[in-house]
PDB file of C-alpha atoms in Angstrom:
ATOM      1  CA  UNK A 592      70.535  90.151  75.773  1.00  0.00           C
ATOM      2  CA  UNK A 593      72.785  88.741  78.033  1.00  0.00           C
ATOM      3  CA  UNK A 594      75.630  91.346  76.595  1.00  0.00           C
ATOM      4  CA  UNK A 595      73.971  94.512  79.019  1.00  0.00           C
ATOM      5  CA  UNK A 596      73.749  92.250  82.247  1.00  0.00           C
ATOM      6  CA  UNK A 597      76.942  90.862  81.655  1.00  0.00           C
ATOM      7  CA  UNK A 598      77.647  94.713  81.446  1.00  0.00           C
ATOM      8  CA  UNK A 599      76.277  95.230  84.672  1.00  0.00           C
ATOM      9  CA  UNK A 600      77.638  92.666  86.613  1.00  0.00           C
ATOM     10  CA  UNK A 601      81.198  93.391  85.298  1.00  0.00           C
ATOM     11  CA  UNK A 602      81.444  97.281  85.981  1.00  0.00           C
ATOM     12  CA  UNK A 603      80.141  96.035  89.465  1.00  0.00           C
ATOM     13  CA  UNK A 604      82.944  93.317  89.650  1.00  0.00           C
ATOM     14  CA  UNK A 605      85.544  95.911  88.678  1.00  0.00           C
ATOM     15  CA  UNK A 606      84.052  99.366  89.728  1.00  0.00           C
ATOM     16  CA  UNK A 607      86.703 101.307  93.711  1.00  0.00           C
ATOM     17  CA  UNK A 608      96.440 102.517 107.865  1.00  0.00           C
ATOM     18  CA  UNK A 609      95.983 100.030 108.829  1.00  0.00           C
ATOM     19  CA  UNK A 610      97.651  96.180 109.804  1.00  0.00           C
ATOM     20  CA  UNK A 611      97.114  94.078 107.193  1.00  0.00           C
ATOM     21  CA  UNK A 612      94.261  90.634 108.499  1.00  0.00           C
ATOM     22  CA  UNK A 613      96.625  89.248 111.144  1.00  0.00           C
ATOM     23  CA  UNK A 614      97.831  91.482 114.564  1.00  0.00           C
ATOM     24  CA  UNK A 615     101.259  90.515 115.273  1.00  0.00           C
ATOM     25  CA  UNK A 616     103.401  91.221 118.366  1.00  0.00           C
ATOM     26  CA  UNK A 617     105.417  94.044 118.221  1.00  0.00           C
ATOM     27  CA  UNK A 618     108.504  95.432 120.040  1.00  0.00           C
ATOM     28  CA  UNK A 619     108.933  98.847 120.757  1.00  0.00           C
ATOM     29  CA  UNK A 620     112.840  98.138 120.759  1.00  0.00           C
ATOM     30  CA  UNK A 621     112.660  99.987 124.702  1.00  0.00           C
ATOM     31  CA  UNK A 622     113.931  96.255 126.210  1.00  0.00           C
ATOM     32  CA  UNK A 623     117.688  96.791 126.767  1.00  0.00           C
ATOM     33  CA  UNK A 624     118.828  93.700 128.833  1.00  0.00           C
ATOM     34  CA  UNK A 625     121.935  94.573 130.991  1.00  0.00           C
ATOM     35  CA  UNK A 626     124.896  93.247 131.895  1.00  0.00           C
ATOM     36  CA  UNK A 627     126.417  94.536 134.938  1.00  0.00           C
ATOM     37  CA  UNK A 628     129.900  93.193 134.460  1.00  0.00           C
ATOM     38  CA  UNK A 629     129.631  94.697 130.763  1.00  0.00           C
ATOM     39  CA  UNK A 630     131.681  97.893 130.182  1.00  0.00           C
ATOM     40  CA  UNK A 631     129.071  99.264 127.690  1.00  0.00           C
ATOM     41  CA  UNK A 632     125.952  98.741 126.279  1.00  0.00           C
ATOM     42  CA  UNK A 633     125.867  97.574 122.652  1.00  0.00           C
ATOM     43  CA  UNK A 634     124.186  99.406 120.333  1.00  0.00           C
ATOM     44  CA  UNK A 635     121.033  97.799 119.276  1.00  0.00           C
ATOM     45  CA  UNK A 636     120.478  96.824 115.266  1.00  0.00           C
ATOM     46  CA  UNK A 637     117.649  99.154 113.841  1.00  0.00           C
ATOM     47  CA  UNK A 638     114.761  97.023 113.313  1.00  0.00           C
ATOM     48  CA  UNK A 639     113.797  95.719 109.576  1.00  0.00           C
ATOM     49  CA  UNK A 640     110.447  98.022 108.520  1.00  0.00           C
ATOM     50  CA  UNK A 641     108.170  95.512 108.794  1.00  0.00           C
ATOM     51  CA  UNK A 642     106.684  94.008 104.815  1.00  0.00           C
ATOM     52  CA  UNK A 643     102.904  92.412 105.513  1.00  0.00           C
ATOM     53  CA  UNK A 644     101.436  95.901 106.577  1.00  0.00           C
ATOM     54  CA  UNK A 645      98.998  97.578 104.267  1.00  0.00           C
ATOM     55  CA  UNK A 646      97.443 100.837 103.940  1.00  0.00           C
ATOM     56  CA  UNK A 647      93.815 100.341 103.381  1.00  0.00           C
ATOM     57  CA  UNK A 648      91.665 103.496 102.235  1.00  0.00           C
ATOM     58  CA  UNK A 649      89.487 104.252 105.271  1.00  0.00           C
ATOM     59  CA  UNK A 650      85.625 105.749 104.147  1.00  0.00           C
ATOM     60  CA  UNK A 651      82.129 105.642 104.638  1.00  0.00           C
ATOM     61  CA  UNK A 652      80.501 105.792 101.560  1.00  0.00           C
ATOM     62  CA  UNK A 653      82.368 106.803  97.939  1.00  0.00           C
ATOM     63  CA  UNK A 654      80.668 107.763  95.122  1.00  0.00           C
ATOM     64  CA  UNK A 655      82.121 108.264  91.435  1.00  0.00           C
ATOM     65  CA  UNK A 656      81.751 108.662  87.361  1.00  0.00           C
ATOM     66  CA  UNK A 657      83.249 105.872  85.283  1.00  0.00           C
ATOM     67  CA  UNK A 658      84.031 105.234  81.580  1.00  0.00           C
ATOM     68  CA  UNK A 659      85.049 101.663  80.494  1.00  0.00           C
ATOM     69  CA  UNK A 660      84.339  99.120  77.365  1.00  0.00           C
ATOM     70  CA  UNK A 661      82.938  95.745  77.659  1.00  0.00           C
ATOM     71  CA  UNK A 662      82.443  93.291  74.832  1.00  0.00           C
ATOM     72  CA  UNK A 663      83.351  96.197  72.165  1.00  0.00           C
ATOM     73  CA  UNK A 664      80.473  98.979  73.941  1.00  0.00           C
ATOM     74  CA  UNK A 665      81.494 102.111  75.295  1.00  0.00           C
ATOM     75  CA  UNK A 666      79.495 102.917  78.231  1.00  0.00           C
ATOM     76  CA  UNK A 667      79.698 105.449  81.349  1.00  0.00           C
ATOM     77  CA  UNK A 668      77.717 105.868  84.477  1.00  0.00           C
ATOM     78  CA  UNK A 669      77.722 106.367  88.211  1.00  0.00           C
ATOM     79  CA  UNK A 670      79.177 104.013  91.154  1.00  0.00           C
ATOM     80  CA  UNK A 671      78.087 104.599  94.548  1.00  0.00           C
ATOM     81  CA  UNK A 672      78.617 102.448  98.235  1.00  0.00           C
ATOM     82  CA  UNK A 673      78.540 102.627 101.429  1.00  0.00           C
ATOM     83  CA  UNK A 674      80.731 100.517 103.616  1.00  0.00           C
ATOM     84  CA  UNK A 675      80.111  97.156 104.302  1.00  0.00           C
ATOM     85  CA  UNK A 676      76.743  97.631 102.774  1.00  0.00           C
ATOM     86  CA  UNK A 677      75.512  98.300  98.902  1.00  0.00           C
ATOM     87  CA  UNK A 678      77.652  98.769  96.022  1.00  0.00           C
ATOM     88  CA  UNK A 679      75.316 100.454  93.933  1.00  0.00           C
ATOM     89  CA  UNK A 680      76.144 101.256  89.502  1.00  0.00           C
ATOM     90  CA  UNK A 681      74.151 103.159  86.966  1.00  0.00           C
ATOM     91  CA  UNK A 682      75.217 102.319  83.311  1.00  0.00           C
ATOM     92  CA  UNK A 683      74.810 104.673  80.682  1.00  0.00           C
ATOM     93  CA  UNK A 684      75.069 105.160  76.813  1.00  0.00           C
ATOM     94  CA  UNK A 685      73.334 107.979  75.838  1.00  0.00           C
ATOM     95  CA  UNK A 686      69.953 106.712  77.921  1.00  0.00           C
ATOM     96  CA  UNK A 687      70.470 104.798  80.937  1.00  0.00           C
ATOM     97  CA  UNK A 688      71.325 101.030  80.425  1.00  0.00           C
ATOM     98  CA  UNK A 689      70.634  99.459  83.567  1.00  0.00           C
ATOM     99  CA  UNK A 690      71.055  99.661  87.437  1.00  0.00           C
ATOM    100  CA  UNK A 691      72.969  96.970  90.000  1.00  0.00           C
ATOM    101  CA  UNK A 692      72.707  97.050  93.191  1.00  0.00           C
ATOM    102  CA  UNK A 693      75.495  94.333  95.240  1.00  0.00           C
ATOM    103  CA  UNK A 694      74.621  93.838  99.013  1.00  0.00           C
ATOM    104  CA  UNK A 695      76.266  90.755 100.991  1.00  0.00           C
ATOM    105  CA  UNK A 696      73.618  88.942 100.521  1.00  0.00           C
ATOM    106  CA  UNK A 697      72.516  88.804  96.720  1.00  0.00           C
ATOM    107  CA  UNK A 698      73.223  90.967  93.345  1.00  0.00           C
ATOM    108  CA  UNK A 699      70.669  92.217  91.631  1.00  0.00           C
ATOM    109  CA  UNK A 700      70.414  94.312  87.660  1.00  0.00           C
ATOM    110  CA  UNK A 701      67.220  95.211  85.483  1.00  0.00           C
ATOM    111  CA  UNK A 702      68.266  96.370  82.324  1.00  0.00           C
ATOM    112  CA  UNK A 703      65.921  99.079  80.769  1.00  0.00           C
ATOM    113  CA  UNK A 704      66.025  98.602  76.922  1.00  0.00           C
ATOM    114  CA  UNK A 705      65.525  94.837  77.187  1.00  0.00           C
ATOM    115  CA  UNK A 706      63.262  94.738  80.218  1.00  0.00           C
ATOM    116  CA  UNK A 707      65.602  91.967  81.890  1.00  0.00           C
ATOM    117  CA  UNK A 708      66.102  91.105  85.568  1.00  0.00           C
ATOM    118  CA  UNK A 709      68.313  89.266  87.959  1.00  0.00           C
ATOM    119  CA  UNK A 710      68.332  88.577  90.928  1.00  0.00           C
ATOM    120  CA  UNK A 711      71.333  86.286  92.012  1.00  0.00           C
ATOM    121  CA  UNK A 712      72.542  84.886  95.084  1.00  0.00           C
ATOM    122  CA  UNK A 713      76.230  84.453  95.042  1.00  0.00           C
ATOM    123  CA  UNK A 714      76.514  81.364  94.791  1.00  0.00           C
ATOM    124  CA  UNK A 715      74.049  81.602  91.793  1.00  0.00           C
ATOM    125  CA  UNK A 716      76.762  84.014  90.224  1.00  0.00           C
ATOM    126  CA  UNK A 717      79.127  81.150  91.010  1.00  0.00           C
ATOM    127  CA  UNK A 718      76.848  78.519  88.976  1.00  0.00           C
ATOM    128  CA  UNK A 719      76.177  80.378  86.414  1.00  0.00           C
ATOM    129  CA  UNK A 720      79.712  82.659  85.511  1.00  0.00           C
ATOM    130  CA  UNK A 721      81.903  80.658  87.748  1.00  0.00           C
ATOM    131  CA  UNK A 722      82.990  83.854  89.567  1.00  0.00           C
ATOM    132  CA  UNK A 723      83.588  82.856  93.363  1.00  0.00           C
ATOM    133  CA  UNK A 724      83.751  86.132  95.572  1.00  0.00           C
ATOM    134  CA  UNK A 725      81.634  87.755  98.094  1.00  0.00           C
ATOM    135  CA  UNK A 726      80.562  91.144  98.936  1.00  0.00           C
ATOM    136  CA  UNK A 727      83.375  91.988 101.006  1.00  0.00           C
ATOM    137  CA  UNK A 728      86.033  91.332  99.435  1.00  0.00           C
ATOM    138  CA  UNK A 729      84.266  92.299  96.022  1.00  0.00           C
ATOM    139  CA  UNK A 730      84.381  96.352  98.219  1.00  0.00           C
ATOM    140  CA  UNK A 731      87.880  95.221  98.390  1.00  0.00           C
ATOM    141  CA  UNK A 732      89.024  95.505  94.774  1.00  0.00           C
ATOM    142  CA  UNK A 733      86.704  98.383  93.971  1.00  0.00           C
ATOM    143  CA  UNK A 734      88.546 100.370  95.867  1.00  0.00           C
ATOM    144  CA  UNK A 735      92.518  98.602  95.371  1.00  0.00           C
ATOM    145  CA  UNK A 736      91.954  97.476  99.639  1.00  0.00           C
ATOM    146  CA  UNK A 737      93.172  93.913 100.814  1.00  0.00           C
ATOM    147  CA  UNK A 738      90.143  91.950 101.406  1.00  0.00           C
ATOM    148  CA  UNK A 739      89.397  91.018 104.636  1.00  0.00           C
ATOM    149  CA  UNK A 740      89.125  87.289 105.804  1.00  0.00           C
ATOM    150  CA  UNK A 741      92.199  85.899 104.349  1.00  0.00           C
ATOM    151  CA  UNK A 742      94.914  84.341 106.248  1.00  0.00           C
ATOM    152  CA  UNK A 743      98.739  84.367 105.061  1.00  0.00           C
ATOM    153  CA  UNK A 744     100.050  81.373 102.985  1.00  0.00           C
ATOM    154  CA  UNK A 745     103.578  82.133 102.946  1.00  0.00           C
ATOM    155  CA  UNK A 746     106.227  85.155 103.794  1.00  0.00           C
ATOM    156  CA  UNK A 747     106.361  88.445 102.289  1.00  0.00           C
ATOM    157  CA  UNK A 748     108.468  89.131  99.376  1.00  0.00           C
ATOM    158  CA  UNK A 749     110.197  92.442  98.109  1.00  0.00           C
ATOM    159  CA  UNK A 750     111.983  93.157  94.696  1.00  0.00           C
ATOM    160  CA  UNK A 751     112.621  96.473  94.386  1.00  0.00           C
ATOM    161  CA  UNK A 752     109.971  98.904  95.185  1.00  0.00           C
ATOM    162  CA  UNK A 753     107.448  95.821  94.546  1.00  0.00           C
ATOM    163  CA  UNK A 754     106.322  93.831  98.101  1.00  0.00           C
ATOM    164  CA  UNK A 755     104.614  90.598  96.879  1.00  0.00           C
ATOM    165  CA  UNK A 756     102.289  89.069  99.462  1.00  0.00           C
ATOM    166  CA  UNK A 757      99.767  85.219  99.700  1.00  0.00           C
ATOM    167  CA  UNK A 758      97.517  84.296 101.444  1.00  0.00           C
ATOM    168  CA  UNK A 759      94.269  82.532 101.460  1.00  0.00           C
ATOM    169  CA  UNK A 760      91.179  82.875 101.527  1.00  0.00           C
ATOM    170  CA  UNK A 761      87.504  80.786 102.170  1.00  0.00           C
ATOM    171  CA  UNK A 762      89.350  78.022 104.232  1.00  0.00           C
ATOM    172  CA  UNK A 763      91.856  77.627 101.283  1.00  0.00           C
ATOM    173  CA  UNK A 764      89.174  77.710  98.714  1.00  0.00           C
ATOM    174  CA  UNK A 765      90.838  81.051  97.201  1.00  0.00           C
ATOM    175  CA  UNK A 766      94.025  82.108  96.060  1.00  0.00           C
ATOM    176  CA  UNK A 767      94.779  85.627  96.784  1.00  0.00           C
ATOM    177  CA  UNK A 768      97.951  87.357  95.835  1.00  0.00           C
ATOM    178  CA  UNK A 769      98.667  90.993  96.388  1.00  0.00           C
ATOM    179  CA  UNK A 770     101.517  93.546  95.433  1.00  0.00           C
ATOM    180  CA  UNK A 771     101.762  96.233  97.020  1.00  0.00           C
ATOM    181  CA  UNK A 772     103.785  99.314  96.600  1.00  0.00           C
ATOM    182  CA  UNK A 773     106.636  99.780  99.327  1.00  0.00           C
ATOM    183  CA  UNK A 774     106.881 103.141 100.195  1.00  0.00           C
ATOM    184  CA  UNK A 775     102.595 103.601 100.394  1.00  0.00           C
ATOM    185  CA  UNK A 776     102.476 100.797 100.983  1.00  0.00           C
ATOM    186  CA  UNK A 777      98.863 100.664  98.451  1.00  0.00           C
ATOM    187  CA  UNK A 778      98.359  97.480  96.871  1.00  0.00           C
ATOM    188  CA  UNK A 779      99.209  97.546  93.175  1.00  0.00           C
ATOM    189  CA  UNK A 780      97.466  94.493  91.939  1.00  0.00           C
ATOM    190  CA  UNK A 781      95.496  92.186  93.322  1.00  0.00           C
ATOM    191  CA  UNK A 782      95.107  88.283  92.057  1.00  0.00           C
ATOM    192  CA  UNK A 783      92.024  86.289  93.140  1.00  0.00           C
ATOM    193  CA  UNK A 784      92.144  82.570  91.726  1.00  0.00           C
ATOM    194  CA  UNK A 785      90.043  79.362  92.597  1.00  0.00           C
ATOM    195  CA  UNK A 786      90.852  76.170  91.676  1.00  0.00           C
ATOM    196  CA  UNK A 787      87.110  75.066  92.615  1.00  0.00           C
ATOM    197  CA  UNK A 788      85.613  77.370  89.228  1.00  0.00           C
ATOM    198  CA  UNK A 789      88.980  77.977  87.346  1.00  0.00           C
ATOM    199  CA  UNK A 790      88.625  81.632  87.524  1.00  0.00           C
ATOM    200  CA  UNK A 791      91.799  83.931  87.249  1.00  0.00           C
ATOM    201  CA  UNK A 792      90.519  87.904  88.762  1.00  0.00           C
ATOM    202  CA  UNK A 793      93.240  90.171  87.809  1.00  0.00           C
ATOM    203  CA  UNK A 794      92.769  93.857  88.596  1.00  0.00           C
ATOM    204  CA  UNK A 795      95.996  96.155  88.595  1.00  0.00           C
ATOM    205  CA  UNK A 796      96.155  99.632  89.982  1.00  0.00           C
ATOM    206  CA  UNK A 797      97.353 103.338  88.363  1.00  0.00           C
ATOM    207  CA  UNK A 798      97.188 106.478  88.123  1.00  0.00           C
ATOM    208  CA  UNK A 799      96.703 107.408  91.899  1.00  0.00           C
ATOM    209  CA  UNK A 800      94.880 110.666  93.102  1.00  0.00           C
ATOM    210  CA  UNK A 801      94.449 112.056  96.564  1.00  0.00           C
ATOM    211  CA  UNK A 802      91.177 112.318  97.975  1.00  0.00           C
ATOM    212  CA  UNK A 803      90.884 113.657 101.115  1.00  0.00           C
ATOM    213  CA  UNK A 804      94.411 112.712 101.676  1.00  0.00           C
ATOM    214  CA  UNK A 805      93.994 109.907 100.628  1.00  0.00           C
ATOM    215  CA  UNK A 806      95.007 107.559  97.651  1.00  0.00           C
ATOM    216  CA  UNK A 807      92.646 105.759  95.216  1.00  0.00           C
ATOM    217  CA  UNK A 808      93.122 104.949  91.308  1.00  0.00           C
ATOM    218  CA  UNK A 809      91.214 106.121  89.101  1.00  0.00           C
ATOM    219  CA  UNK A 810      92.396 103.628  86.497  1.00  0.00           C
ATOM    220  CA  UNK A 811      91.727  99.978  87.265  1.00  0.00           C
ATOM    221  CA  UNK A 812      92.578  96.921  84.805  1.00  0.00           C
ATOM    222  CA  UNK A 813      90.511  94.140  84.691  1.00  0.00           C
ATOM    223  CA  UNK A 814      90.176  90.830  83.442  1.00  0.00           C
ATOM    224  CA  UNK A 815      88.410  87.565  84.085  1.00  0.00           C
ATOM    225  CA  UNK A 816      88.657  84.720  83.123  1.00  0.00           C
ATOM    226  CA  UNK A 817      86.593  80.972  84.628  1.00  0.00           C
ATOM    227  CA  UNK A 818      85.255  78.210  82.422  1.00  0.00           C
ATOM    228  CA  UNK A 819      81.964  80.129  81.734  1.00  0.00           C
ATOM    229  CA  UNK A 820      84.206  83.617  81.126  1.00  0.00           C
ATOM    230  CA  UNK A 821      87.101  85.508  79.162  1.00  0.00           C
ATOM    231  CA  UNK A 822      86.688  89.142  79.353  1.00  0.00           C
ATOM    232  CA  UNK A 823      88.844  92.071  80.335  1.00  0.00           C
ATOM    233  CA  UNK A 824      88.260  95.568  80.342  1.00  0.00           C
ATOM    234  CA  UNK A 825      89.894  99.261  82.151  1.00  0.00           C
ATOM    235  CA  UNK A 826      87.802 101.716  84.085  1.00  0.00           C
ATOM    236  CA  UNK A 827      88.858 104.883  84.330  1.00  0.00           C
ATOM    237  CA  UNK A 828      87.477 107.066  87.761  1.00  0.00           C
ATOM    238  CA  UNK A 829      86.682 110.546  88.103  1.00  0.00           C
ATOM    239  CA  UNK A 830      84.982 113.294  90.527  1.00  0.00           C
ATOM    240  CA  UNK A 831      85.570 110.609  93.177  1.00  0.00           C
ATOM    241  CA  UNK A 832      84.698 111.902  96.583  1.00  0.00           C
ATOM    242  CA  UNK A 833      84.257 110.612 100.082  1.00  0.00           C
ATOM    243  CA  UNK A 834      81.750 110.274 103.140  1.00  0.00           C
ATOM    244  CA  UNK A 835      78.858 111.887 100.982  1.00  0.00           C
ATOM    245  CA  UNK A 836      75.402 111.459 101.735  1.00  0.00           C
ATOM    246  CA  UNK A 837      73.577 109.787  99.511  1.00  0.00           C
ATOM    247  CA  UNK A 838      70.883 107.751  98.202  1.00  0.00           C
ATOM    248  CA  UNK A 839      70.906 104.292  96.238  1.00  0.00           C
ATOM    249  CA  UNK A 840      67.522 104.475  94.057  1.00  0.00           C
ATOM    250  CA  UNK A 841      67.124 100.865  92.755  1.00  0.00           C
ATOM    251  CA  UNK A 842      63.505  99.125  91.401  1.00  0.00           C
ATOM    252  CA  UNK A 843      63.453  95.534  90.120  1.00  0.00           C
TER     253      UNK A 843
END
């Protein structure tokens, strides 16, 4: 029974240019000091490119089909999202197994075959599964975006084509490590940790595709570890569309 519900919840957990979290004062390079006694003005050095700039996917809504294997069960279905509003998932295996919807205040799911229903707050999810995550962070993870409400904990570092950034979230209760591609400035891996629950959620993004001029991943590797869970899966997305008018039918 719990397996079908967990499939719904894990799919929701794993299934997606702007400045990163803090605007910094920029020098436009036009301020040149003048020295009337100098024979010539020394050329200014080229400004080093910022390492903390992240290109987030911009959208009002997203629709995608997906397939994945959870606890040995291969399933497929559809994901629908409205920015800052709802995450909706239908999970199928020949027949529909169930649906789940997440909003900023709660997570709801039902499994048709066994008649089981869940109506949970995010605090309930933390107590039941040791998963410390909020809606806006979850939605960012689905789209390979950098979650909002983060504070830089140390300076970013570049190693070849990969830049690593470190942030604190939720008043330091969660630690976020983000790796981005230097050229595209898109996140390629995210790790969300919480000392309070002992969780480590790791996501890596690959097989990128351009949708209306924006790069989105079609493969998401997910690992979820906490005191209560130790699960991993690979989610494959296809037929991704942006900003399409869509409905979110759900009835407990």
